[in-house]
XYZ file of C-alpha atoms in Angstrom:
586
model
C 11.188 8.900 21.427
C 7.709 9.586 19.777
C 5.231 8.672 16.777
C 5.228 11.380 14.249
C 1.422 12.765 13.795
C 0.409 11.772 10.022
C -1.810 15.167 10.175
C -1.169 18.828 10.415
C 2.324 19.239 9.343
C 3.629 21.821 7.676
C 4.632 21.408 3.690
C 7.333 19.600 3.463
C 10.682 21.001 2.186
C 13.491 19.880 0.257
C 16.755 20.617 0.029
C 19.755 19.704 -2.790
C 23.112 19.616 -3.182
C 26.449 17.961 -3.500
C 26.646 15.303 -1.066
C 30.440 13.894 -0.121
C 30.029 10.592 -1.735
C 26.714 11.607 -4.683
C 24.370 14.226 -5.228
C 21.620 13.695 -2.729
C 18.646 15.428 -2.482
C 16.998 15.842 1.382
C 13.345 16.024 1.775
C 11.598 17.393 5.298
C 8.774 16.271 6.537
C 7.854 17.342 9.705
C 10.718 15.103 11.867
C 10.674 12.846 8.691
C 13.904 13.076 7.073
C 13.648 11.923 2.928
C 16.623 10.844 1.300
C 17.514 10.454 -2.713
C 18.642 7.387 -3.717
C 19.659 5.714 -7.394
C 20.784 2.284 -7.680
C 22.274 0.238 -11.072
C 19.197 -2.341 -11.058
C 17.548 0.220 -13.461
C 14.953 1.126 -11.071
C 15.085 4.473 -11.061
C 15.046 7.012 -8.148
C 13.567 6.990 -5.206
C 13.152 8.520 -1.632
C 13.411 7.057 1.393
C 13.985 7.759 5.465
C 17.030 8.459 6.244
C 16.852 6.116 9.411
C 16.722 3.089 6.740
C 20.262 1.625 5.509
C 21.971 3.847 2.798
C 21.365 2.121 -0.835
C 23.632 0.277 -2.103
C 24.187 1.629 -5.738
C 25.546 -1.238 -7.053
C 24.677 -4.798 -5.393
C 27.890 -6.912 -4.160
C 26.006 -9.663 -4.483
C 25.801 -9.103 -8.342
C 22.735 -9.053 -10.942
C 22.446 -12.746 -11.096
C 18.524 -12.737 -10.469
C 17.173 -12.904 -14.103
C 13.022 -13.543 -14.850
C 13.695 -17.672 -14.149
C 15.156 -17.380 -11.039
C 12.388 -15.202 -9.972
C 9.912 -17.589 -11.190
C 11.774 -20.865 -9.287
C 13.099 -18.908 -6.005
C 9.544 -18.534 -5.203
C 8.753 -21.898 -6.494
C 10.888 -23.748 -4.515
C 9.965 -22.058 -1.323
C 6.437 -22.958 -1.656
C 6.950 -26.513 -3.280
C 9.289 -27.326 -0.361
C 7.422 -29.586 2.206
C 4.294 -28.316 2.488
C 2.327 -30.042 -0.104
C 4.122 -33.038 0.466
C 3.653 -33.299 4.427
C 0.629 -30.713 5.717
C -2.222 -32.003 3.425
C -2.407 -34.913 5.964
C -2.843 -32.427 9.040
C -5.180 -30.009 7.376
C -7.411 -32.863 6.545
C -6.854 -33.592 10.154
C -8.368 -30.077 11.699
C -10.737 -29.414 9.091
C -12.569 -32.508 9.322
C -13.815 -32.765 5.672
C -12.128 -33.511 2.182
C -14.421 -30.698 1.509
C -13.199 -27.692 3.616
C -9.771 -29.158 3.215
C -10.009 -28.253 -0.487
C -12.078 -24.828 0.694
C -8.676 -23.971 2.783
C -6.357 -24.598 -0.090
C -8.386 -22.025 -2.227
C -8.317 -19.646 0.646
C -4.614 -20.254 0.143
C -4.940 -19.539 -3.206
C -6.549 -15.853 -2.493
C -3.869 -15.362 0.486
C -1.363 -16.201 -1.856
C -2.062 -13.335 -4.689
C -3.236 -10.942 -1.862
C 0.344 -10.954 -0.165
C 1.928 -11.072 -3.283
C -0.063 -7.722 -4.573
C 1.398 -6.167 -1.043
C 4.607 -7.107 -1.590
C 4.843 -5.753 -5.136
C 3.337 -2.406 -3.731
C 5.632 -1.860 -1.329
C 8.305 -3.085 -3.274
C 7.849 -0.244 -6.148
C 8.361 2.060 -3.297
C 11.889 0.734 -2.554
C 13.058 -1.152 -5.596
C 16.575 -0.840 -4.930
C 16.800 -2.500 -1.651
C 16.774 -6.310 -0.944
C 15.022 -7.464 2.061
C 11.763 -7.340 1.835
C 10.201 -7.136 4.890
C 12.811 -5.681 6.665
C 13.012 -2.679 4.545
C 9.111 -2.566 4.312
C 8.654 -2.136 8.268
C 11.767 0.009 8.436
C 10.403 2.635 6.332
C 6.642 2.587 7.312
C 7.718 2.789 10.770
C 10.905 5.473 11.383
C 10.327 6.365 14.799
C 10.646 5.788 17.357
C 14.186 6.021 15.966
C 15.433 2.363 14.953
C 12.587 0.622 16.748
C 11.229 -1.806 14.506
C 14.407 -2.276 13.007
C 15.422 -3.596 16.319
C 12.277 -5.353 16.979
C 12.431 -7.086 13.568
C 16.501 -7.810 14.160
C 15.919 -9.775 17.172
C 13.169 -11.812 16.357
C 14.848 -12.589 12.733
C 17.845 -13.824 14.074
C 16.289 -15.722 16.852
C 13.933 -17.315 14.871
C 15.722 -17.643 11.880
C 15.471 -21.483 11.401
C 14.573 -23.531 8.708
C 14.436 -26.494 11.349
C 11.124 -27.855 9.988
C 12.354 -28.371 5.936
C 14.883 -30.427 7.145
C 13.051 -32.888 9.648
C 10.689 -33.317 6.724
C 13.302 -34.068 4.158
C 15.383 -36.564 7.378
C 11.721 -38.368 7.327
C 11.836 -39.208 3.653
C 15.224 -40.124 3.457
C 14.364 -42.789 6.436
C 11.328 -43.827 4.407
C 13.995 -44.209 1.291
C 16.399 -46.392 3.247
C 13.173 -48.732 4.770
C 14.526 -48.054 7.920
C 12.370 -46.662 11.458
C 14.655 -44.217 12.791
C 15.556 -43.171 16.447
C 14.733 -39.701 17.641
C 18.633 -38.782 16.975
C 19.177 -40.261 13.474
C 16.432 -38.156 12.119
C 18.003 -35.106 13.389
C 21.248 -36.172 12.814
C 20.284 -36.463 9.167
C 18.147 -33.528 8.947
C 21.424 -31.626 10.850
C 24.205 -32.879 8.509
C 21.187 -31.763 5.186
C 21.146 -28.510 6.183
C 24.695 -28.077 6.299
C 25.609 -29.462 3.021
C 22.724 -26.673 1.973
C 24.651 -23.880 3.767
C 28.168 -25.214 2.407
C 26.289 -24.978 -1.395
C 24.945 -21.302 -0.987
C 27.994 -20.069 0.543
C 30.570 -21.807 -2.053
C 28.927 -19.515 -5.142
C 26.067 -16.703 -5.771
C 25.349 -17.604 -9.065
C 25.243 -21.669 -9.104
C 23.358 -21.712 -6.621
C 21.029 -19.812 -7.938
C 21.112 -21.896 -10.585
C 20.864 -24.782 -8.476
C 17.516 -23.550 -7.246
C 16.034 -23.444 -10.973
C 17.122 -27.072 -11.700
C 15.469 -28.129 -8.901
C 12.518 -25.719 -9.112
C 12.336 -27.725 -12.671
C 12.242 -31.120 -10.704
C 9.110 -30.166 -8.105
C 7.245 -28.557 -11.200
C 7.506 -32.241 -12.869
C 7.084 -33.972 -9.684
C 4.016 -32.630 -8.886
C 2.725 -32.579 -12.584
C 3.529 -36.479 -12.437
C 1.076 -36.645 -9.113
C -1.592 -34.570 -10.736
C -1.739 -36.906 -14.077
C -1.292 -39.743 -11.849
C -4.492 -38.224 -9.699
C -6.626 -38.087 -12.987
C -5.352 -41.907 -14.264
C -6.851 -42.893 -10.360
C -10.132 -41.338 -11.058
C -10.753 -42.258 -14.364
C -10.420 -46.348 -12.888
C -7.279 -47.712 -14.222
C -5.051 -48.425 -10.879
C -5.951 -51.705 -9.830
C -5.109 -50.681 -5.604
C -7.449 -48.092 -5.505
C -11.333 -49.926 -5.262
C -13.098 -46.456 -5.187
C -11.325 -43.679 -5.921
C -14.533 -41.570 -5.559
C -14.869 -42.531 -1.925
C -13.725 -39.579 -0.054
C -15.566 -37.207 -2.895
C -18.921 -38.352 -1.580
C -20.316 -36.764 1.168
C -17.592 -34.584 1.095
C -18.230 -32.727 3.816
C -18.825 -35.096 6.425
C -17.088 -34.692 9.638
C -16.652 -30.598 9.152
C -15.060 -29.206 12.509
C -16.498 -25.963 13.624
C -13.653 -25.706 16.210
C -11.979 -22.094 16.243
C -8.851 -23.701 16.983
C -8.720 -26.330 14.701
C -9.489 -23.867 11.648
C -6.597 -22.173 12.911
C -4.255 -24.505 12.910
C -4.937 -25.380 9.833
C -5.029 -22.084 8.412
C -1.073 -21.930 9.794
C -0.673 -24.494 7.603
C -1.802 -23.151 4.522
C 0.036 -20.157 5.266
C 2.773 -22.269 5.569
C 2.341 -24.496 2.750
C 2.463 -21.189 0.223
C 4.495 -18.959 2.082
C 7.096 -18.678 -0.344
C 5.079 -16.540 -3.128
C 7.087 -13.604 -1.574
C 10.955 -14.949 -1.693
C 11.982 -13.187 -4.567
C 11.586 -9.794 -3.037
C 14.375 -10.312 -0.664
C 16.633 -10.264 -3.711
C 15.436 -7.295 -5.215
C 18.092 -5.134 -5.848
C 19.736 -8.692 -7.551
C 17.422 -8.035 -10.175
C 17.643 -5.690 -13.415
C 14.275 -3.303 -14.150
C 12.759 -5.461 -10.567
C 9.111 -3.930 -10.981
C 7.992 -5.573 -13.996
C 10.212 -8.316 -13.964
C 8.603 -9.064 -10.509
C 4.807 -8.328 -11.580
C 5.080 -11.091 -14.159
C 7.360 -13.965 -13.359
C 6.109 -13.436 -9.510
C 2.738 -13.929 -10.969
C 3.595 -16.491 -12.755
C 5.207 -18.827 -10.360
C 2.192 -17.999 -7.825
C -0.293 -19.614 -10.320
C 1.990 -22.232 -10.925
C 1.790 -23.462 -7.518
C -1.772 -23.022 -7.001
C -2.975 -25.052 -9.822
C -0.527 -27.613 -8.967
C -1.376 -27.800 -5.355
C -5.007 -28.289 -6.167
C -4.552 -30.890 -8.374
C -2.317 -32.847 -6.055
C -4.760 -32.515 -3.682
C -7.607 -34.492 -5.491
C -5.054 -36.734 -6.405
C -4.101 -37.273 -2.806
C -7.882 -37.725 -2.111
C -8.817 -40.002 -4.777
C -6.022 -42.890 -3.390
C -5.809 -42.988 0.144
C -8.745 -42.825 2.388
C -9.920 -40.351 4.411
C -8.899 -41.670 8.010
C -5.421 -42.591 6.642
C -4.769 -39.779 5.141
C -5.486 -37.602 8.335
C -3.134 -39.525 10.175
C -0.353 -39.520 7.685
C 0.955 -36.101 9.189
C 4.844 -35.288 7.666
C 5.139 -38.382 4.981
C 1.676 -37.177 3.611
C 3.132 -37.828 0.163
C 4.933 -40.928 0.951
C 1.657 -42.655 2.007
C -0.590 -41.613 -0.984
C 2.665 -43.244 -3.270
C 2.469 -46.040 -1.843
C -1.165 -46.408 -2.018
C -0.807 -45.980 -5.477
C 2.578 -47.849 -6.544
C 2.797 -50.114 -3.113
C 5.675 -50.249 -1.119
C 8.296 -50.682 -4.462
C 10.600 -49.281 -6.541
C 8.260 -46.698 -7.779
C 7.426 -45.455 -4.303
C 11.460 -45.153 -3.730
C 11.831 -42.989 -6.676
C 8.989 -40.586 -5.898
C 10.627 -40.439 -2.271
C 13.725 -39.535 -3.771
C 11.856 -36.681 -6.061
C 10.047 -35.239 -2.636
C 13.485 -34.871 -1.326
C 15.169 -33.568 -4.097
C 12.748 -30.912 -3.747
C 12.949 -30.531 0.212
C 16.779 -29.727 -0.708
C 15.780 -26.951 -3.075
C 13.452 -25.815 -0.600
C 15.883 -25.832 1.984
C 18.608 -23.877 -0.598
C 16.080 -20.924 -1.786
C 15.254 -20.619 1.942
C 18.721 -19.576 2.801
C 19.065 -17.080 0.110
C 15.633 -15.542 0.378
C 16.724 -15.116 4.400
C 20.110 -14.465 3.840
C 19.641 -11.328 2.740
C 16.691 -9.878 4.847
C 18.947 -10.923 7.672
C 22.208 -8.916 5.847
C 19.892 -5.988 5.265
C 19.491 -6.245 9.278
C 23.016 -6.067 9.853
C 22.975 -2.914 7.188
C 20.735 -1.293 9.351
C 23.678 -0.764 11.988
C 21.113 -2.189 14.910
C 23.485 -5.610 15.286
C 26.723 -5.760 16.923
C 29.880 -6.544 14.304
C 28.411 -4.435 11.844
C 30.610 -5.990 9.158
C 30.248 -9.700 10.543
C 26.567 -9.584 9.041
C 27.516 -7.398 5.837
C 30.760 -8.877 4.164
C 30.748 -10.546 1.328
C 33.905 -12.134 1.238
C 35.615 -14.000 0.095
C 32.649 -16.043 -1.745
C 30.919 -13.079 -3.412
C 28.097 -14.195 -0.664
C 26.752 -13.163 2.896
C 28.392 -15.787 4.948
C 27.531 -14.028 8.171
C 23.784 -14.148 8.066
C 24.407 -18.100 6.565
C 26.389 -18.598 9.414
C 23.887 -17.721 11.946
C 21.094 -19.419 10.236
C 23.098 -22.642 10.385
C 22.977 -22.066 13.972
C 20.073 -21.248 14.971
C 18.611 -23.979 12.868
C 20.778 -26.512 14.239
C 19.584 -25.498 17.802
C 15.515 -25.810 16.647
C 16.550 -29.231 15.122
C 17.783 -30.121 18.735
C 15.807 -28.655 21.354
C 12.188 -29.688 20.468
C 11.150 -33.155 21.167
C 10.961 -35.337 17.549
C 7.239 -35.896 17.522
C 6.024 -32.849 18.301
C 9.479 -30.473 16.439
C 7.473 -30.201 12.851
C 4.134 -28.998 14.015
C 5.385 -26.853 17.132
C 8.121 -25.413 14.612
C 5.922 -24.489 12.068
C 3.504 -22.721 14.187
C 6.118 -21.101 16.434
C 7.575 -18.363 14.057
C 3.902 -18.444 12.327
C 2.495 -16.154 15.218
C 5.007 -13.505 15.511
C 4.914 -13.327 11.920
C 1.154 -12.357 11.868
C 1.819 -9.289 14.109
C 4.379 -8.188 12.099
C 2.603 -8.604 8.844
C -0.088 -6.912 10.717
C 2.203 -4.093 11.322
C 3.348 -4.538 7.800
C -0.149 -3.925 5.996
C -0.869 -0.679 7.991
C 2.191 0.262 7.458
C 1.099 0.316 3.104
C -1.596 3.091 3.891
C 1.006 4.513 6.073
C 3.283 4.647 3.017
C 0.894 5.726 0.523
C -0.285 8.636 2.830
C 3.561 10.079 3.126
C 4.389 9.488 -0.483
C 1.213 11.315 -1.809
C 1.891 13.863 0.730
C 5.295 14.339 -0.912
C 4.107 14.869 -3.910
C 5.634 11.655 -5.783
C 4.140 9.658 -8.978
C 2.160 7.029 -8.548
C 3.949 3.537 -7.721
C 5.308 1.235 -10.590
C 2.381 -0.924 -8.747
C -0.216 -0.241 -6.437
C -1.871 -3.221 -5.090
C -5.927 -3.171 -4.703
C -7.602 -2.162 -1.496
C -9.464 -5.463 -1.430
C -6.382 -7.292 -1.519
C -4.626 -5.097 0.912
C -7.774 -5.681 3.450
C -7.593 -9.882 2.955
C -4.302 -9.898 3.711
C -4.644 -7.753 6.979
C -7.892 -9.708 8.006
C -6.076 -13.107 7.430
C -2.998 -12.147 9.791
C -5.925 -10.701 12.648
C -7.748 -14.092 11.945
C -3.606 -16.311 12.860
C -3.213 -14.537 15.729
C -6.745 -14.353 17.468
C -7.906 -18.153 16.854
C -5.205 -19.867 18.455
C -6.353 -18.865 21.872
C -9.358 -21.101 21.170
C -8.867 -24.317 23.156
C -9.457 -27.489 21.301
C -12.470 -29.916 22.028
C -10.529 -32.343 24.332
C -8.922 -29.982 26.195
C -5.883 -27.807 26.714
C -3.640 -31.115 26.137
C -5.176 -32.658 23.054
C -4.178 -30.254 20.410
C -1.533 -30.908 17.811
C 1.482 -31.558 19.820
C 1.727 -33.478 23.556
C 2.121 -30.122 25.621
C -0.561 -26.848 26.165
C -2.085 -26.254 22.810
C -0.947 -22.439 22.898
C 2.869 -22.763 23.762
C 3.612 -21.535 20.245
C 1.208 -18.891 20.672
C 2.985 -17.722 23.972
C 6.536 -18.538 23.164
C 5.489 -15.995 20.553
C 4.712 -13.159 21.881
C 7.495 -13.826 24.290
C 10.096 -13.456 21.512
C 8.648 -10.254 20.632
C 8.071 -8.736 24.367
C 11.984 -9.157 24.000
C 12.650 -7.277 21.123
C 11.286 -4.410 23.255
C 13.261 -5.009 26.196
C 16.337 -5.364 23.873
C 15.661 -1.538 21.934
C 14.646 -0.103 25.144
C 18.077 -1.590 26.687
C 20.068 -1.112 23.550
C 18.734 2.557 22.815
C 18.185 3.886 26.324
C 19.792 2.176 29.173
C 23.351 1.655 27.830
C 23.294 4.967 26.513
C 22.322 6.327 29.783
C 24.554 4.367 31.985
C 27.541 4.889 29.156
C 26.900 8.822 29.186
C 26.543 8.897 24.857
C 23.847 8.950 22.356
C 23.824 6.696 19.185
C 24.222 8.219 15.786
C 24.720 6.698 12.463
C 27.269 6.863 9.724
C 27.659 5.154 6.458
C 30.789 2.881 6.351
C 31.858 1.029 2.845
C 32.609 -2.544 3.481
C 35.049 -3.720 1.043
C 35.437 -2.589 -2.964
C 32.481 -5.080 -4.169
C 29.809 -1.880 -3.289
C 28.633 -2.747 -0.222
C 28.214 -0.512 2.274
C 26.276 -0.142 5.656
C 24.776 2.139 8.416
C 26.680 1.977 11.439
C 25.568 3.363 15.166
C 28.408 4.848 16.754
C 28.972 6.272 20.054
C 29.036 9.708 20.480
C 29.845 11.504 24.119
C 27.627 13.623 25.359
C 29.858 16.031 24.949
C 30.184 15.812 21.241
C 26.350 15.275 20.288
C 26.167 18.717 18.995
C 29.035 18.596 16.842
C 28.228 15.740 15.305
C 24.674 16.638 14.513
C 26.388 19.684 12.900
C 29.085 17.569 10.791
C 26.816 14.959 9.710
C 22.923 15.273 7.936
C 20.667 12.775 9.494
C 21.717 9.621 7.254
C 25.419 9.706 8.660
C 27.118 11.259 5.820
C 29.402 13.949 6.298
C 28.128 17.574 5.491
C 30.096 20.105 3.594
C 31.202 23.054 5.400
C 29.635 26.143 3.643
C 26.014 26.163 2.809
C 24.009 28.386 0.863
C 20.006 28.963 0.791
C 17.755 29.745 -1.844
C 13.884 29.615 -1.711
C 12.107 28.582 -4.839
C 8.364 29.197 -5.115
C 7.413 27.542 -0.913
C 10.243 25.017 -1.200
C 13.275 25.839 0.671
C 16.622 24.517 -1.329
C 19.875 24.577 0.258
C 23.615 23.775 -1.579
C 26.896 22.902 0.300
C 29.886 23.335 -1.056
């Protein structure tokens, strides 16, 4: 167990030759071990550490990811339910129409930042789905299969889309006229999600098509708000007296508590999180790079213009106090403010969840697969359980655990307090690990210059790179700020920081799980783990798995097998070309 130094190594060498299953090329680096990979996305080779799961040259999961899907999987993860339920509570915490409208710019920059490091890393690896799984994996090889456990646990443990679906129970409440109990909204939001999992698990491809019809609806719905936003302002709705009011004075009643800008900075992130969905489908899509750079681009400006615009129009009908009270039916309240408690308000209802159901669909199959590239990684028990794509053509292990674990974040919290503390819960670990995640680029960049390879499809500026860092320092410092009435009055009924805590619980147990799962089994079981590539049906998929070797075999095995698991051939000759060492089995 040990970092690797990123200075004073020797030059790295490379070796080539026939491998048992393709011609691989091996790269050393120090205790860095470079493997040559070629998938049928059209992306080209690349190199990667041979700790990371083997490529998969030809996706089971098809090439169904074409330049509109790109466009709406991202779309409908950010137009889910944050513009339609966390306007109220940034209004809330920020204090001012003003700042609120500051925040959502912010967004706006956060948004294009992440995006630009997501691109970058993804021209490193474009022929791996999984996004951030693959991104840590590789910036991050040692300690062997650290971070890939890390990242493993907390994925599947917090792997809930709990919060979507207690939005979209709330509107369909508001749509029957009815005040719920605490148990009929999660029954409801309970027996939504599973119709969503049921839908992505039936068929790939229509649901993916699914998600652009609906992607089509949000984009309408919110244009519909927006016009409707500029008909307010210009004078002609009769229930709005001054639809200037909250304009004035606009920053009246600015907060300059740490805590409160936090919070609602968690729920900007929140609120256009999505703009990086379609990277956990990238080796779905043909020629990814480009097709990535533009209609990624494209849906991310989308969204922002839309958002803003919803916002005035949110601003310019209800009033200020309302509004900040208004919480998860932020939406709800300005249409009725607007059309009064009628048809009209009904139908809009209807639209918002329409589009909470597409959320909750894109959701799944963004998470799907970073949770199936987990299982590829060999770090989870049932190896094929989380791989599989049968009998559907889809990955109903990882759907099947994100049922579950959603169900059980649907239950557990109490029904006041589930959307904010959910929200904020998986917010926090996420900011370490996309901490983790932008180091890791200049970690990245340093190795592949050092290797001597061309220059990314995409390389993201350093401006951009820095934002996003500073903005993921910035989630997880603030929340340790009390707020002004005390350790009980923050957004939900218990200690303002639970989330914050429950946090960095979740990830104090990934450690305790590698360091048990890598070192004290081992130990107590008298064998080391080692990988080896194992083909999971005929569709192309295959998978690292860690095996158990004796101690007694160790040696053997290490002799039989090169350090990605694949089986070496038997006689090996060595040539030396120029300072780069070459070596062919036969």
């Amino acid at each position: 167990m040990g970092f690797p130094k990123l200075w004073g190594r020797p030059a790295p060498t490379a070796s080539t030759g026939p491998d048992s299953a393709s011609d691989l090329q091996v790269v050393h680096d120090g205790d860095l071990t470079y493997t040559r990979a070629q998938a049928h996305n059209g992306s080209g080779v690349t190199y990667q550490e041979a700790v990371g799961a083997p490529v998969e040259s030809k996706s089971p999961l098809g090439y169904h990811v074409g330049w509109v899907t790109v466009i709406f999987l991202n779309v409908n993860q950010m137009i889910g339910t944050g513009i339609f339920s966390t306007p109220g509570t940034i209004l809330k915490r920020t204090g001012s129409v003003g700042l609120a409208l500051i925040y959502w710019v912010i967004g706006i920059f956060l948004a294009i930042a992440g995006f630009a490091v997501y691109l970058e890393l993804a021209s490193y690896f474009p022929n791996r789905s999984g996004s951030e799984v693959v991104y840590l994996e590789q910036a991050y090889p040692r300690p062997r299969h650290f971070f890939p456990i890390a990242f493993a646990f907390y994925s599947v443990v917090l792997s809930f889309s709990s919060s979507n679906a207690i939005v979209l129970s709330n509107y369909l409440w508001a749509l029957a006229h009815k005040t719920p109990t605490e148990w009929q909204v999660k029954g409801v939001a309970i027996a939504s999600y599973t119709i969503a999992v049921i839908c992505v698990i039936a068929h790939n491809k229509y649901s993916l098509w699914a998600t652009n019809i609906i992607g089509g609806v949000k984009i309408l719905t919110l244009i519909f708000i927006s016009i409707t936003g500029f008909v307010i302002l210009g004078g002609h709705v009769s229930r709005v007296a001054d639809p200037g009011a909250n304009f004035r004075n606009a920053f009246e009643g600015t907060t300059n508590n740490g805590n409160d800008l936090s919070i609602a900075l968690v729920n900007i992130i929140f609120a256009y999180s999505g703009y990086a969905n379609a990277f956990s489908v990238v080796n779905e899509i043909k020629n990814p790079i480009p097709t990535l750079k533009r209609n990624g681009a494209i849906s991310v400006a989308i969204v922002a213009i839309l958002y803003l615009l919803c916002n005035v129009a949110y601003f310019s009908a209800v009033p200020k106090e309302e509004f900040a009270k208004s919480k998860a039916t932020a939406a709800s309240v300005f249409f009725a403010a607007v059309f009064g408690p009628g048809r009209a308000q009904d139908a809009l209802n209807a639209l918002v969840l329409i589009s909470a159901f597409g959320n909750l669909l894109a959701v799944l199959i963004g998470q799907s697969r970073l949770i199936r590239e987990i299982g590829r990684q060999g770090v989870l028990p049932f190896t094929e359980f989380w791989v599989s794509t049968k009998p559907f053509g889809t990955p109903i292990g990882p759907y099947f655990i994100k049922w579950l674990v959603t169900i059980i974040f649907i239950v557990a919290p109490p029904a006041g307090d589930a959307f904010q503390f959910v929200v904020s819960l998986k917010t926090y670990p996420d900011g370490i690990f996309f901490v983790a995640m932008a180091i890791g680029l200049w970690i990245i960049r340093y190795r592949h210059k050092r290797l001597n390879r061309e220059r990314p499809a995409f390389k993201a500026w350093d401006i951009c790179l820095v934002f996003f860092l500073l903005v993921q320092i910035y989630t997880i410092a603030t929340p340790w700020i009390p707020p002004k009435g005390g350790p009980y009055a923050g957004e939900v009924s218990f200690w303002y920081a639970t989330y914050a805590v429950v946090g960095i619980a979740v990830i104090a147990l990934c450690g305790v799980y590698y360091v048990f799962w890598m070192y004290v089994l081992p130990k107590i079981g008298k064998y080391r783990l080692r990988p080896e590539i194992l083909s999971v049906g005929d569709e192309g998929a295959n998978t690292h798995r860690l095996v158990k070797v004796s101690l007694e075999e160790v040696d053997k095995w290490d002799n039989e097998h090169d350090e990605a698991g694949r089986l070496r051939r038997r006689t090996e000759y060595i040539t030396e070309v120029g300072s780069v060492e070459k070596s062919y089995s036969t």
